[in-house]
mmCIF file of C-alpha atoms in Angstrom:
data_model
loop_
_atom_site.group_PDB
_atom_site.id
_atom_site.type_symbol
_atom_site.label_atom_id
_atom_site.label_comp_id
_atom_site.label_asym_id
_atom_site.label_seq_id
_atom_site.Cartn_x
_atom_site.Cartn_y
_atom_site.Cartn_z
ATOM 1 C CA MET B 1 25.576 27.705 -57.717
ATOM 2 C CA PHE B 2 23.633 26.219 -59.993
ATOM 3 C CA LEU B 3 23.966 22.454 -59.013
ATOM 4 C CA ALA B 4 24.114 23.638 -55.478
ATOM 5 C CA GLY B 5 21.044 25.468 -54.658
ATOM 6 C CA ASN B 6 19.224 22.525 -56.680
ATOM 7 C CA ASN B 7 20.718 19.914 -54.642
ATOM 8 C CA SER B 8 20.270 22.181 -51.157
ATOM 9 C CA LYS B 9 15.902 22.536 -52.665
ATOM 10 C CA GLN B 10 15.937 19.077 -53.163
ATOM 11 C CA SER B 11 17.423 17.763 -49.196
ATOM 12 C CA ILE B 12 14.641 19.928 -48.437
ATOM 13 C CA LYS B 13 12.407 18.617 -49.574
ATOM 14 C CA ASP B 14 13.167 14.301 -48.383
ATOM 15 C CA ASN B 15 13.637 15.902 -45.222
ATOM 16 C CA GLY B 16 10.343 17.280 -44.852
ATOM 17 C CA GLN B 17 8.633 13.603 -46.157
ATOM 18 C CA ALA B 18 10.863 12.304 -43.856
ATOM 19 C CA THR B 19 9.058 13.900 -40.617
ATOM 20 C CA ARG B 20 5.293 13.370 -42.438
ATOM 21 C CA VAL B 21 6.404 9.782 -42.058
ATOM 22 C CA MET B 22 7.747 9.572 -38.617
ATOM 23 C CA GLU B 23 4.139 11.730 -37.573
ATOM 24 C CA LYS B 24 2.532 9.128 -38.852
ATOM 25 C CA TYR B 25 4.602 6.240 -37.459
ATOM 26 C CA LEU B 26 4.587 7.722 -33.776
ATOM 27 C CA ILE B 27 2.407 8.293 -30.677
ATOM 28 C CA LYS B 28 1.806 12.008 -29.240
ATOM 29 C CA MET B 29 2.280 11.864 -25.451
ATOM 30 C CA PRO B 30 -0.899 13.471 -23.869
ATOM 31 C CA ILE B 31 -0.171 17.449 -23.916
ATOM 32 C CA LYS B 32 -1.577 19.484 -20.640
ATOM 33 C CA SER B 33 -4.926 21.744 -22.334
ATOM 34 C CA LYS B 34 -7.321 23.448 -19.553
ATOM 35 C CA ALA B 35 -9.441 20.628 -20.919
ATOM 36 C CA ASN B 36 -8.428 19.006 -18.628
ATOM 37 C CA ALA B 37 -8.095 21.162 -15.483
ATOM 38 C CA VAL B 38 -10.927 21.249 -12.329
ATOM 39 C CA PRO B 39 -13.452 22.948 -12.973
ATOM 40 C CA GLU B 40 -14.034 26.015 -10.636
ATOM 41 C CA GLU B 41 -17.614 24.897 -9.558
ATOM 42 C CA GLU B 42 -16.592 21.967 -8.895
ATOM 43 C CA LYS B 43 -13.164 23.125 -6.264
ATOM 44 C CA ALA B 44 -16.030 24.908 -4.460
ATOM 45 C CA VAL B 45 -17.849 21.833 -3.871
ATOM 46 C CA VAL B 46 -14.386 19.724 -2.219
ATOM 47 C CA LYS B 47 -14.972 22.629 -0.005
ATOM 48 C CA ARG B 48 -17.871 22.749 1.256
ATOM 49 C CA GLY B 49 -17.180 19.042 1.786
ATOM 50 C CA THR B 50 -15.474 19.781 4.926
ATOM 51 C CA PRO B 51 -17.515 23.056 6.823
ATOM 52 C CA LYS B 52 -15.276 25.299 9.994
ATOM 53 C CA THR B 53 -17.718 26.212 12.302
ATOM 54 C CA THR B 54 -16.884 29.452 13.044
ATOM 55 C CA GLY B 55 -17.958 29.294 16.949
ATOM 56 C CA LYS B 56 -14.961 27.696 16.921
ATOM 57 C CA VAL B 57 -11.756 28.017 19.665
ATOM 58 C CA THR B 58 -7.546 27.755 19.266
ATOM 59 C CA LYS B 59 -5.640 26.877 22.147
ATOM 60 C CA LYS B 60 -4.374 31.353 21.330
ATOM 61 C CA ASP B 61 -7.433 32.300 23.152
ATOM 62 C CA THR B 62 -7.095 33.439 26.551
ATOM 63 C CA PRO B 63 -9.719 33.881 29.081
ATOM 64 C CA LYS B 64 -9.710 37.647 29.315
ATOM 65 C CA GLU B 65 -10.010 37.251 25.118
ATOM 66 C CA LEU B 66 -13.045 34.305 25.337
ATOM 67 C CA LYS B 67 -14.929 36.806 27.818
ATOM 68 C CA ASP B 68 -14.756 40.287 25.370
ATOM 69 C CA LYS B 69 -15.929 38.013 22.012
ATOM 70 C CA GLU B 70 -18.325 36.951 24.554
ATOM 71 C CA ASN B 71 -19.698 39.935 25.325
ATOM 72 C CA ALA B 72 -18.955 41.808 22.070
ATOM 73 C CA GLY B 73 -21.156 38.644 20.467
ATOM 74 C CA GLU B 74 -19.174 36.807 18.472
ATOM 75 C CA ASP B 75 -18.606 33.905 19.712
ATOM 76 C CA ASN B 76 -21.728 32.850 16.689
ATOM 77 C CA THR B 77 -23.388 30.551 20.082
ATOM 78 C CA PRO B 78 -27.195 30.997 20.598
ATOM 79 C CA LYS B 79 -27.612 33.119 24.312
ATOM 80 C CA GLN B 80 -30.142 33.123 26.691
ATOM 81 C CA THR B 81 -33.044 35.811 27.649
ATOM 82 C CA LYS B 82 -33.583 34.361 31.014
ATOM 83 C CA GLY B 83 -32.142 32.988 34.092
ATOM 84 C CA ARG B 84 -28.201 32.700 33.847
ATOM 85 C CA PRO B 85 -26.396 34.512 31.223
ATOM 86 C CA GLY B 86 -25.434 32.067 27.601
ATOM 87 C CA ARG B 87 -21.627 31.036 28.473
ATOM 88 C CA PRO B 88 -19.842 30.569 24.988
ATOM 89 C CA ALA B 89 -19.024 27.422 22.591
ATOM 90 C CA ALA B 90 -16.377 26.697 24.178
ATOM 91 C CA LYS B 91 -17.659 25.848 28.203
ATOM 92 C CA ARG B 92 -20.622 24.109 26.854
ATOM 93 C CA LYS B 93 -22.281 20.455 26.764
ATOM 94 C CA ASN B 94 -24.140 18.398 23.737
ATOM 95 C CA LEU B 95 -24.859 22.801 22.213
ATOM 96 C CA ASP B 96 -22.570 21.467 18.709
ATOM 97 C CA THR B 97 -24.078 24.262 15.709
ATOM 98 C CA PRO B 98 -25.064 22.463 12.709
ATOM 99 C CA ASP B 99 -21.718 22.637 11.382
ATOM 100 C CA ALA B 100 -20.065 20.948 13.873
ATOM 101 C CA LYS B 101 -22.369 18.387 13.797
ATOM 102 C CA ALA B 102 -21.885 17.913 9.686
ATOM 103 C CA GLU B 103 -18.409 17.616 10.380
ATOM 104 C CA LYS B 104 -18.762 15.104 13.300
ATOM 105 C CA LYS B 105 -21.165 12.771 10.666
ATOM 106 C CA ALA B 106 -18.428 14.027 7.085
ATOM 107 C CA THR B 107 -16.124 12.005 10.233
ATOM 108 C CA GLU B 108 -17.122 10.005 10.819
ATOM 109 C CA GLU B 109 -18.495 7.863 7.558
ATOM 110 C CA GLU B 110 -14.873 7.646 6.559
ATOM 111 C CA ASN B 111 -13.483 6.653 9.260
ATOM 112 C CA PRO B 112 -16.240 4.915 11.405
ATOM 113 C CA PRO B 113 -15.331 3.444 14.846
ATOM 114 C CA LYS B 114 -14.378 -0.181 15.606
ATOM 115 C CA ARG B 115 -16.837 -1.946 17.206
ATOM 116 C CA ARG B 116 -16.723 -4.000 20.339
ATOM 117 C CA SER B 117 -19.275 -6.338 19.006
ATOM 118 C CA SER B 118 -18.652 -6.828 15.534
ATOM 119 C CA ARG B 119 -15.067 -9.094 16.289
ATOM 120 C CA LEU B 120 -15.564 -12.289 16.353
ATOM 121 C CA THR B 121 -14.539 -13.267 19.919
ATOM 122 C CA ARG B 122 -13.391 -17.504 20.648
ATOM 123 C CA SER B 123 -16.858 -17.787 22.376
ATOM 124 C CA THR B 124 -18.816 -16.259 18.642
ATOM 125 C CA ARG B 125 -16.335 -18.297 16.783
ATOM 126 C CA SER B 126 -17.090 -21.971 17.709
ATOM 127 C CA MET B 127 -21.322 -20.633 18.183
ATOM 128 C CA ALA B 128 -21.011 -19.350 14.610
ATOM 129 C CA GLU B 129 -18.707 -23.217 13.812
ATOM 130 C CA ASP B 130 -20.020 -25.952 15.521
ATOM 131 C CA GLY B 131 -23.565 -23.888 16.314
ATOM 132 C CA SER B 132 -23.288 -24.925 19.780
ATOM 133 C CA PRO B 133 -22.330 -22.503 22.750
ATOM 134 C CA SER B 134 -18.932 -22.246 24.579
ATOM 135 C CA PRO B 135 -18.848 -24.784 27.515
ATOM 136 C CA GLU B 136 -16.988 -22.337 29.974
ATOM 137 C CA LYS B 137 -20.328 -21.826 31.413
ATOM 138 C CA GLU B 138 -22.037 -24.919 31.773
ATOM 139 C CA LYS B 139 -25.450 -24.347 33.563
ATOM 140 C CA PRO B 140 -25.052 -26.232 37.726
ATOM 141 C CA GLU B 141 -27.674 -29.728 37.369
ATOM 142 C CA LYS B 142 -29.787 -29.710 39.824
ATOM 143 C CA LEU B 143 -29.823 -32.365 42.462
ATOM 144 C CA PRO B 144 -32.838 -33.004 44.253
ATOM 145 C CA PHE B 145 -32.960 -32.149 48.050
ATOM 146 C CA ILE B 146 -31.867 -35.530 51.072
ATOM 147 C CA LYS B 147 -34.969 -36.298 53.019
ATOM 148 C CA TYR B 148 -34.156 -38.225 55.885
ATOM 149 C CA LYS B 149 -37.253 -39.955 56.830
ATOM 150 C CA GLY B 150 -35.104 -42.209 59.787
ATOM 151 C CA ALA B 151 -35.687 -42.281 62.758
ATOM 152 C CA ILE B 152 -33.793 -39.767 65.110
ATOM 153 C CA LYS B 153 -32.790 -40.911 68.971
ATOM 154 C CA TYR B 154 -31.585 -37.444 70.655
ATOM 155 C CA HIS B 155 -30.785 -36.939 74.120
ATOM 156 C CA THR B 156 -29.284 -35.286 76.520
ATOM 157 C CA GLU B 157 -28.758 -36.425 79.659
ATOM 158 C CA ASN B 158 -25.046 -38.405 81.387
ATOM 159 C CA GLN B 159 -27.100 -42.133 81.960
ATOM 160 C CA ASP B 160 -29.421 -41.461 78.774
ATOM 161 C CA ILE B 161 -26.308 -41.428 76.580
ATOM 162 C CA ALA B 162 -24.805 -43.737 78.548
ATOM 163 C CA ALA B 163 -28.045 -46.592 77.613
ATOM 164 C CA SER B 164 -28.100 -45.820 74.234
ATOM 165 C CA ALA B 165 -24.421 -46.225 73.161
ATOM 166 C CA ASP B 166 -24.565 -49.658 75.263
ATOM 167 C CA ASP B 167 -27.935 -50.342 73.106
ATOM 168 C CA VAL B 168 -25.379 -49.628 69.727
ATOM 169 C CA LEU B 169 -22.398 -51.036 70.700
ATOM 170 C CA GLN B 170 -24.674 -55.178 71.223
ATOM 171 C CA TRP B 171 -26.029 -54.662 67.566
ATOM 172 C CA VAL B 172 -22.578 -53.548 66.675
ATOM 173 C CA GLU B 173 -21.152 -57.422 68.806
ATOM 174 C CA LYS B 174 -23.559 -59.510 67.513
ATOM 175 C CA GLN B 175 -23.008 -58.092 63.334
ATOM 176 C CA LYS B 176 -20.875 -61.133 61.107
ATOM 177 C CA ASP B 177 -19.334 -59.201 59.309
ATOM 178 C CA ASP B 178 -15.577 -58.263 60.803
ATOM 179 C CA VAL B 179 -16.437 -54.291 59.898
ATOM 180 C CA VAL B 180 -19.056 -52.270 60.924
ATOM 181 C CA PRO B 181 -18.543 -48.740 59.059
ATOM 182 C CA MET B 182 -20.009 -45.899 61.270
ATOM 183 C CA ALA B 183 -20.766 -42.339 60.285
ATOM 184 C CA PHE B 184 -18.914 -39.694 62.270
ATOM 185 C CA ASP B 185 -19.351 -36.005 62.889
ATOM 186 C CA MET B 186 -19.150 -33.185 65.340
ATOM 187 C CA GLU B 187 -21.032 -29.581 66.244
ATOM 188 C CA TRP B 188 -20.382 -27.260 68.434
ATOM 189 C CA PRO B 189 -21.453 -23.491 69.156
ATOM 190 C CA PHE B 190 -18.332 -20.745 67.014
ATOM 191 C CA SER B 191 -18.101 -17.293 67.927
ATOM 192 C CA PHE B 192 -15.826 -14.606 65.513
ATOM 193 C CA GLN B 193 -15.014 -12.458 69.568
ATOM 194 C CA THR B 194 -14.201 -16.035 70.960
ATOM 195 C CA GLY B 195 -14.178 -18.988 67.491
ATOM 196 C CA PRO B 196 -15.072 -21.776 68.526
ATOM 197 C CA GLY B 197 -16.641 -23.169 71.869
ATOM 198 C CA LYS B 198 -16.229 -26.582 73.546
ATOM 199 C CA SER B 199 -17.718 -29.498 71.474
ATOM 200 C CA ALA B 200 -21.736 -29.849 71.862
ATOM 201 C CA VAL B 201 -23.260 -31.901 69.784
ATOM 202 C CA ILE B 202 -22.296 -36.087 68.646
ATOM 203 C CA GLN B 203 -23.522 -37.917 65.582
ATOM 204 C CA ILE B 204 -23.557 -41.113 64.855
ATOM 205 C CA CYS B 205 -25.394 -43.412 62.751
ATOM 206 C CA VAL B 206 -24.946 -47.326 61.118
ATOM 207 C CA ASP B 207 -27.824 -47.702 59.639
ATOM 208 C CA GLU B 208 -29.683 -45.456 57.115
ATOM 209 C CA LYS B 209 -33.002 -46.531 58.647
ATOM 210 C CA CYS B 210 -31.311 -45.003 62.136
ATOM 211 C CA CYS B 211 -29.596 -42.355 63.538
ATOM 212 C CA TYR B 212 -27.914 -41.051 67.401
ATOM 213 C CA ILE B 213 -27.765 -37.793 68.418
ATOM 214 C CA TYR B 214 -25.646 -36.792 71.895
ATOM 215 C CA GLN B 215 -26.320 -32.777 73.414
ATOM 216 C CA LEU B 216 -23.125 -33.100 75.719
ATOM 217 C CA THR B 217 -24.684 -29.989 77.175
ATOM 218 C CA ASN B 218 -24.893 -31.691 81.065
ATOM 219 C CA LEU B 219 -21.997 -33.463 80.067
ATOM 220 C CA LYS B 220 -18.725 -33.100 82.301
ATOM 221 C CA LYS B 221 -16.974 -36.077 80.571
ATOM 222 C CA LEU B 222 -17.864 -38.400 78.375
ATOM 223 C CA PRO B 223 -19.904 -41.747 79.723
ATOM 224 C CA ALA B 224 -17.210 -44.310 79.713
ATOM 225 C CA VAL B 225 -19.872 -46.751 76.933
ATOM 226 C CA LEU B 226 -19.684 -44.535 74.713
ATOM 227 C CA VAL B 227 -16.108 -43.805 75.012
ATOM 228 C CA ALA B 228 -16.303 -47.853 74.095
ATOM 229 C CA LEU B 229 -18.233 -48.386 71.171
ATOM 230 C CA ILE B 230 -15.838 -45.188 69.448
ATOM 231 C CA ASN B 231 -12.916 -47.102 69.304
ATOM 232 C CA HIS B 232 -14.652 -51.515 69.451
ATOM 233 C CA PRO B 233 -12.017 -52.760 67.378
ATOM 234 C CA LYS B 234 -14.921 -53.658 65.022
ATOM 235 C CA VAL B 235 -16.210 -50.422 64.371
ATOM 236 C CA ARG B 236 -15.152 -48.495 61.509
ATOM 237 C CA LEU B 237 -15.554 -44.261 62.100
ATOM 238 C CA HIS B 238 -15.964 -41.916 58.843
ATOM 239 C CA GLY B 239 -17.246 -38.860 58.317
ATOM 240 C CA VAL B 240 -15.146 -36.116 56.096
ATOM 241 C CA ASN B 241 -11.979 -34.848 57.552
ATOM 242 C CA ILE B 242 -12.934 -36.540 60.349
ATOM 243 C CA LYS B 243 -9.093 -36.017 61.848
ATOM 244 C CA ASN B 244 -9.514 -32.536 63.287
ATOM 245 C CA ASP B 245 -13.058 -33.077 65.045
ATOM 246 C CA PHE B 246 -11.427 -36.316 66.486
ATOM 247 C CA ARG B 247 -8.663 -33.827 67.718
ATOM 248 C CA LYS B 248 -11.577 -31.207 69.429
ATOM 249 C CA LEU B 249 -12.908 -33.731 70.927
ATOM 250 C CA ALA B 250 -9.953 -35.041 72.983
ATOM 251 C CA ARG B 251 -8.556 -31.867 73.380
ATOM 252 C CA ASP B 252 -12.258 -30.582 74.662
ATOM 253 C CA PHE B 253 -12.356 -34.477 76.685
ATOM 254 C CA PRO B 254 -9.300 -35.893 77.563
ATOM 255 C CA GLU B 255 -11.102 -39.265 78.211
ATOM 256 C CA VAL B 256 -11.099 -39.639 74.748
ATOM 257 C CA SER B 257 -7.160 -40.449 72.946
ATOM 258 C CA ALA B 258 -7.453 -38.963 69.204
ATOM 259 C CA GLU B 259 -4.780 -41.327 67.858
ATOM 260 C CA PRO B 260 -5.732 -44.640 68.150
ATOM 261 C CA LEU B 261 -8.853 -43.374 66.174
ATOM 262 C CA ILE B 262 -7.039 -41.531 63.781
ATOM 263 C CA GLU B 263 -5.655 -44.837 62.765
ATOM 264 C CA LYS B 264 -8.303 -46.717 62.602
ATOM 265 C CA CYS B 265 -10.992 -43.751 60.483
ATOM 266 C CA VAL B 266 -11.698 -43.022 56.700
ATOM 267 C CA ASP B 267 -12.153 -40.084 55.244
ATOM 268 C CA LEU B 268 -14.608 -40.638 52.923
ATOM 269 C CA GLY B 269 -12.728 -37.062 50.380
ATOM 270 C CA LEU B 270 -9.342 -39.101 49.777
ATOM 271 C CA TRP B 271 -11.532 -43.044 50.022
ATOM 272 C CA CYS B 272 -13.396 -41.634 46.869
ATOM 273 C CA ASN B 273 -10.329 -40.264 45.642
ATOM 274 C CA GLU B 274 -8.975 -43.620 45.073
ATOM 275 C CA VAL B 275 -11.982 -45.141 44.204
ATOM 276 C CA CYS B 276 -12.628 -42.610 41.181
ATOM 277 C CA GLU B 277 -9.241 -41.620 40.464
ATOM 278 C CA THR B 278 -10.083 -38.697 41.224
ATOM 279 C CA GLY B 279 -8.642 -35.027 42.822
ATOM 280 C CA GLY B 280 -8.907 -32.378 45.401
ATOM 281 C CA ARG B 281 -10.027 -32.101 48.200
ATOM 282 C CA TRP B 282 -13.906 -32.811 49.108
ATOM 283 C CA SER B 283 -15.778 -31.269 51.029
ATOM 284 C CA LEU B 284 -19.675 -32.815 52.868
ATOM 285 C CA GLU B 285 -21.811 -30.888 50.029
ATOM 286 C CA ARG B 286 -19.262 -31.684 47.211
ATOM 287 C CA LEU B 287 -19.390 -35.434 47.647
ATOM 288 C CA THR B 288 -23.231 -35.996 48.390
ATOM 289 C CA ASN B 289 -23.713 -34.101 44.722
ATOM 290 C CA PHE B 290 -19.816 -36.417 43.034
ATOM 291 C CA ILE B 291 -21.476 -39.555 44.866
ATOM 292 C CA ALA B 292 -25.024 -40.100 45.828
ATOM 293 C CA LYS B 293 -26.661 -37.893 42.840
ATOM 294 C CA LYS B 294 -28.562 -35.196 46.016
ATOM 295 C CA ALA B 295 -27.758 -31.470 47.136
ATOM 296 C CA MET B 296 -27.258 -30.946 50.945
ATOM 297 C CA ASP B 297 -29.750 -27.999 52.220
ATOM 298 C CA LYS B 298 -27.238 -26.204 53.859
ATOM 299 C CA SER B 299 -28.714 -23.544 55.830
ATOM 300 C CA LYS B 300 -25.755 -20.289 57.304
ATOM 301 C CA LYS B 301 -28.981 -19.588 60.026
ATOM 302 C CA VAL B 302 -28.658 -23.075 60.787
ATOM 303 C CA ARG B 303 -25.128 -24.833 60.384
ATOM 304 C CA MET B 304 -23.697 -21.279 63.033
ATOM 305 C CA SER B 305 -26.633 -21.918 65.269
ATOM 306 C CA LYS B 306 -25.676 -22.225 69.200
ATOM 307 C CA TRP B 307 -25.602 -26.285 68.778
ATOM 308 C CA HIS B 308 -24.720 -26.180 73.287
ATOM 309 C CA VAL B 309 -28.113 -24.642 74.058
ATOM 310 C CA ILE B 310 -30.622 -28.083 75.553
ATOM 311 C CA PRO B 311 -33.233 -28.700 73.553
ATOM 312 C CA LEU B 312 -32.286 -28.544 69.963
ATOM 313 C CA ASP B 313 -34.907 -27.379 67.633
ATOM 314 C CA GLU B 314 -36.222 -29.594 64.087
ATOM 315 C CA ASN B 315 -34.164 -28.238 61.835
ATOM 316 C CA GLN B 316 -31.196 -28.705 64.110
ATOM 317 C CA LEU B 317 -31.903 -31.967 65.164
ATOM 318 C CA MET B 318 -33.215 -33.265 60.883
ATOM 319 C CA TYR B 319 -29.821 -30.785 60.042
ATOM 320 C CA ALA B 320 -27.258 -32.925 62.629
ATOM 321 C CA ALA B 321 -28.505 -36.672 61.325
ATOM 322 C CA ILE B 322 -28.455 -35.929 57.503
ATOM 323 C CA ASP B 323 -25.042 -35.326 58.230
ATOM 324 C CA VAL B 324 -24.529 -39.074 59.253
ATOM 325 C CA TYR B 325 -27.220 -40.367 57.386
ATOM 326 C CA ILE B 326 -25.489 -39.320 54.024
ATOM 327 C CA GLY B 327 -21.762 -40.097 55.517
ATOM 328 C CA GLN B 328 -23.717 -43.787 56.139
ATOM 329 C CA VAL B 329 -24.865 -43.391 52.205
ATOM 330 C CA ILE B 330 -21.247 -42.507 50.320
ATOM 331 C CA TYR B 331 -19.749 -45.298 52.483
ATOM 332 C CA ARG B 332 -22.134 -48.037 51.035
ATOM 333 C CA GLU B 333 -21.609 -46.466 47.395
ATOM 334 C CA LEU B 334 -17.690 -46.239 47.987
ATOM 335 C CA GLU B 335 -17.735 -49.839 48.694
ATOM 336 C CA ARG B 336 -19.521 -51.326 46.296
ATOM 337 C CA ARG B 337 -17.629 -49.438 43.655
ATOM 338 C CA GLU B 338 -14.332 -50.294 44.928
ATOM 339 C CA LYS B 339 -15.265 -53.341 44.870
ATOM 340 C CA VAL B 340 -16.653 -53.730 41.424
ATOM 341 C CA LYS B 341 -13.223 -52.259 40.525
ATOM 342 C CA ILE B 342 -11.417 -54.754 41.556
ATOM 343 C CA LYS B 343 -13.764 -57.403 39.912
ATOM 344 C CA ASN B 344 -12.992 -55.426 36.598
ATOM 345 C CA GLU B 345 -9.739 -54.719 36.781
ATOM 346 C CA ALA B 346 -8.463 -59.151 37.098
ATOM 347 C CA GLU B 347 -10.487 -60.264 35.050
ATOM 348 C CA PHE B 348 -8.953 -57.499 32.331
ATOM 349 C CA LYS B 349 -5.846 -58.773 34.012
ATOM 350 C CA GLU B 350 -6.558 -62.864 33.047
ATOM 351 C CA ASN B 351 -7.947 -61.411 29.579
ATOM 352 C CA ASN B 352 -4.879 -58.598 28.269
ATOM 353 C CA GLY B 353 -2.641 -59.041 30.719
ATOM 354 C CA GLU B 354 -0.335 -57.146 33.190
ATOM 355 C CA ALA B 355 0.860 -55.439 29.750
ATOM 356 C CA ALA B 356 -1.979 -53.839 28.482
ATOM 357 C CA PHE B 357 -4.093 -52.980 32.222
ATOM 358 C CA LYS B 358 -0.536 -50.088 32.458
ATOM 359 C CA ALA B 359 -0.938 -48.718 29.003
ATOM 360 C CA MET B 360 -4.835 -48.501 29.800
ATOM 361 C CA LYS B 361 -4.382 -47.530 32.824
ATOM 362 C CA THR B 362 -1.459 -44.932 32.059
ATOM 363 C CA LEU B 363 -4.624 -44.554 29.471
ATOM 364 C CA GLY B 364 -6.672 -43.196 32.572
ATOM 365 C CA GLU B 365 -9.108 -45.822 32.654
ATOM 366 C CA THR B 366 -9.786 -46.624 36.161
ATOM 367 C CA PHE B 367 -12.327 -50.034 35.679
ATOM 368 C CA LEU B 368 -15.804 -48.683 36.663
ATOM 369 C CA THR B 369 -17.237 -49.638 34.829
ATOM 370 C CA LYS B 370 -15.949 -53.704 32.496
ATOM 371 C CA ILE B 371 -13.760 -54.215 29.402
ATOM 372 C CA ASN B 372 -13.257 -57.049 27.983
ATOM 373 C CA GLU B 373 -10.590 -57.280 25.468
ATOM 374 C CA VAL B 374 -8.166 -54.143 24.699
ATOM 375 C CA THR B 375 -6.559 -53.861 21.562
ATOM 376 C CA LEU B 376 -3.690 -52.354 21.238
#
């Protein structure tokens, strides 16, 4: 018994020593204590950070209850002392209480609204990276207006028109060239009630220094010499959308046949597409900008004026003369460019061969400028 008691005391002593050794090397886990608790003052501050408006109306309040609260003075909104009685806060506009303003400000600080201007769009990115504005909206080039200083020969009577057309016909026959270009255009009145009227004016130009304007109002039939002039084998009539002018003239004056004129005429817009390798439909104004680098004063007041009334005023005469004058200028320029293009193409084929020529055409080369050699 004595030995057993001693043994038990020894074991208890060894266990206590082992426990002290283990406590020395083990890491104790943190225990929740009152020191880690959030003070009551801080909790109160958090609660005060999101104030609630006392005058906020819930969805459960019916119109009758709102009226009762207003009469009892429970809405906490300033009441008017004069004039119309005050309305509840739910029905007012731009009358937020100080608490509501504070709440709104706190919400905006936490979740700022996304502004459209703060995002980089394609245009602003290109401006920031390249340092240049976007080419989507290019300013149109300012071109000088056409100033015609040549002669204008204006005739209204049958015999005067016939005599003038005979003079032009004789001048054409004296020319040594096989082809004599002649700008051709027409004008007629237009009404939104009755539509287009009868052909009233014919303009022609064979020399940039002189334009002829024939008013057809008093004519029941075109003079035979004028018909012979526009059908002359050496004359090459040209203009923009000129085929429709011939069809219109043939409808109004049966002595004119449209088909022979259409077969030998030159549409300046189509010719420009062939020479300059452009596309689309051209108006005379756009073609003037592109080829002649000039601007036309296409006044609607003059364009829609009474072309059948005799005599035409100065603005009408200048408008009609410029149309054929600039047409003659465009024809001469396209003719020059075509000759340069043909010459450059022939020289390039001779120096580089047919295969290189086809390759350059595939790449979009127009040969309006000279290219001596190419490396493929």
